[in-house]
Amino acid sequence: MASNYHRVESPADLQAQLSADLNRVSVLYFRADWAEPCKTMDAVTHELANRSPDVLFLSIEAEALPDISESFEVDAVPYFILLRGHTLLTRLSGAQPAVLSAALKSHASKKPATLASSSQQPLAANTVYQPGSGSGVSGQAGEEGEEEGEEEEEEESEEELAQRCQELMKQSDVVLFMKGDRDTPRCGFSQKIVGILESEGIDYTTFDILQDEGVRQKLKEVNEWPTFPQLIIKGEFVGGLDVVKEMQESGELQDMVKA
């Protein structure tokens, strides 16, 4: 393993790594063993680390280190955040080797402005990682990252959004609101609940809440349940992973589907 490739063990470890050289570009690689695309990006990041000895690569187990993932607003893997010191350069989501390589080449080749520490302007809070503050990097990404707000869309009213959520919940007898889809779950909890439904031979449809922020937030309110996945049976909210596991073990899950 390259000397510039480091597996992060804790938030304090991450802080120490980033603070060691505030002029250095760092690649935060959020991953999980269960996610198939991460196997590809594991090899890619190791190769990029070998090619870019001046760049620090930080491998972060997204679900084992939830404080870090939540701080950076990471809710899917693989996910990449490029920083210089504590300052955001760009965000990248998904297994896109060419895009990651291009972003790294672009940012690593740029030298930071040389200013005396006394003359540096304070950076906006939403572009700086502040360890321990509970708020991570957010704001505008570079051209390689997620593009936000390019077009103004007609705003959906709360009533219209609530109605759309109700319709989505009734699109089939069993609907799973999850991160990703049945073929490519984007979190371990979603993967596990898909496994339960598959093992029970239950016919179901899925809705990727990562693709619709309005539905994602409104469902938390409609179903009075703050997390995902959420399982809906015949238009009625059932619960998340723990509830579904208990229902499977008791036989209640099959009974409810067949009722």
Tab-separated table of N, CA and C in Angstrom, residues 173-174 193-204 231-234 238 243-259:
chain	number	residue	atom	x	y	z
A	173	ASP	N	-48.548	-3.402	-4.267
A	173	ASP	CA	-48.891	-3.904	-2.933
A	173	ASP	C	-47.750	-3.734	-1.944
A	174	VAL	N	-46.520	-3.909	-2.411
A	174	VAL	CA	-45.355	-3.756	-1.533
A	174	VAL	C	-44.381	-2.792	-2.192
A	193	ILE	N	-32.628	-5.234	3.804
A	193	ILE	CA	-34.074	-5.369	3.683
A	193	ILE	C	-34.445	-5.935	2.312
A	194	VAL	N	-33.665	-5.605	1.289
A	194	VAL	CA	-33.858	-6.225	-0.027
A	194	VAL	C	-33.634	-7.728	0.090
A	195	GLY	N	-32.600	-8.121	0.838
A	195	GLY	CA	-32.319	-9.540	1.040
A	195	GLY	C	-33.472	-10.274	1.702
A	196	ILE	N	-34.125	-9.617	2.660
A	196	ILE	CA	-35.272	-10.228	3.345
A	196	ILE	C	-36.419	-10.437	2.366
A	197	LEU	N	-36.749	-9.406	1.609
A	197	LEU	CA	-37.860	-9.493	0.665
A	197	LEU	C	-37.581	-10.546	-0.405
A	198	GLU	N	-36.351	-10.603	-0.867
A	198	GLU	CA	-35.987	-11.593	-1.883
A	198	GLU	C	-36.078	-13.014	-1.320
A	199	SER	N	-35.574	-13.199	-0.099
A	199	SER	CA	-35.582	-14.539	0.498
A	199	SER	C	-36.999	-15.024	0.784
A	200	GLU	N	-37.916	-14.085	0.993
A	200	GLU	CA	-39.309	-14.436	1.252
A	200	GLU	C	-40.115	-14.576	-0.033
A	201	GLY	N	-39.472	-14.299	-1.184
A	201	GLY	CA	-40.173	-14.413	-2.456
A	201	GLY	C	-41.290	-13.400	-2.630
A	202	ILE	N	-41.131	-12.242	-2.013
A	202	ILE	CA	-42.175	-11.209	-2.058
A	202	ILE	C	-41.992	-10.339	-3.306
A	203	ASP	N	-43.075	-10.110	-4.028
A	203	ASP	CA	-43.057	-9.241	-5.194
A	203	ASP	C	-43.149	-7.794	-4.710
A	204	TYR	N	-42.209	-6.949	-5.120
A	204	TYR	CA	-42.203	-5.580	-4.615
A	204	TYR	C	-41.583	-4.638	-5.636
A	231	LEU	N	-40.591	0.433	4.502
A	231	LEU	CA	-41.385	-0.555	3.772
A	231	LEU	C	-42.863	-0.211	3.885
A	232	ILE	N	-43.538	-0.234	2.743
A	232	ILE	CA	-44.976	0.061	2.671
A	232	ILE	C	-45.680	-1.182	2.137
A	233	ILE	N	-46.725	-1.626	2.830
A	233	ILE	CA	-47.516	-2.759	2.361
A	233	ILE	C	-48.972	-2.323	2.226
A	234	LYS	N	-49.486	-2.431	1.020
A	234	LYS	CA	-50.869	-2.053	0.699
A	234	LYS	C	-51.189	-0.638	1.173
A	238	VAL	N	-45.078	0.223	7.231
A	238	VAL	CA	-44.809	-0.924	8.104
A	238	VAL	C	-43.655	-0.629	9.053
A	243	VAL	N	-37.893	-3.542	12.237
A	243	VAL	CA	-39.293	-3.978	12.290
A	243	VAL	C	-39.530	-5.103	11.291
A	244	VAL	N	-39.012	-4.952	10.094
A	244	VAL	CA	-39.215	-5.968	9.050
A	244	VAL	C	-38.542	-7.285	9.438
A	245	LYS	N	-37.363	-7.213	10.046
A	245	LYS	CA	-36.685	-8.430	10.504
A	245	LYS	C	-37.532	-9.172	11.531
A	246	GLU	N	-38.106	-8.436	12.473
A	246	GLU	CA	-38.957	-9.053	13.501
A	246	GLU	C	-40.195	-9.677	12.869
A	247	MET	N	-40.783	-8.980	11.890
A	247	MET	CA	-41.964	-9.503	11.215
A	247	MET	C	-41.629	-10.763	10.420
A	248	GLN	N	-40.457	-10.802	9.822
A	248	GLN	CA	-40.035	-11.991	9.091
A	248	GLN	C	-39.897	-13.176	10.041
A	249	GLU	N	-39.267	-12.958	11.175
A	249	GLU	CA	-39.021	-14.035	12.133
A	249	GLU	C	-40.319	-14.584	12.719
A	250	SER	N	-41.304	-13.702	12.871
A	250	SER	CA	-42.586	-14.131	13.465
A	250	SER	C	-43.560	-14.672	12.419
A	251	GLY	N	-43.267	-14.496	11.144
A	251	GLY	CA	-44.173	-14.921	10.082
A	251	GLY	C	-45.222	-13.873	9.728
A	252	GLU	N	-45.170	-12.756	10.452
A	252	GLU	CA	-46.169	-11.703	10.246
A	252	GLU	C	-46.001	-11.026	8.885
A	253	LEU	N	-44.760	-10.982	8.383
A	253	LEU	CA	-44.508	-10.308	7.120
A	253	LEU	C	-45.272	-10.985	5.975
A	254	GLN	N	-45.169	-12.299	5.881
A	254	GLN	CA	-45.889	-13.033	4.846
A	254	GLN	C	-47.401	-12.911	5.039
A	255	ASP	N	-47.829	-12.973	6.278
A	255	ASP	CA	-49.274	-12.862	6.562
A	255	ASP	C	-49.818	-11.511	6.078
A	256	MET	N	-49.051	-10.463	6.304
A	256	MET	CA	-49.514	-9.121	5.938
A	256	MET	C	-49.544	-8.959	4.417
A	257	VAL	N	-48.577	-9.543	3.733
A	257	VAL	CA	-48.523	-9.435	2.272
A	257	VAL	C	-49.690	-10.208	1.648
A	258	LYS	N	-50.027	-11.371	2.222
A	258	LYS	CA	-51.056	-12.230	1.652
A	258	LYS	C	-52.465	-11.842	2.076
A	259	ALA	N	-52.580	-10.982	3.078
A	259	ALA	CA	-53.903	-10.628	3.618
A	259	ALA	C	-54.747	-9.902	2.561
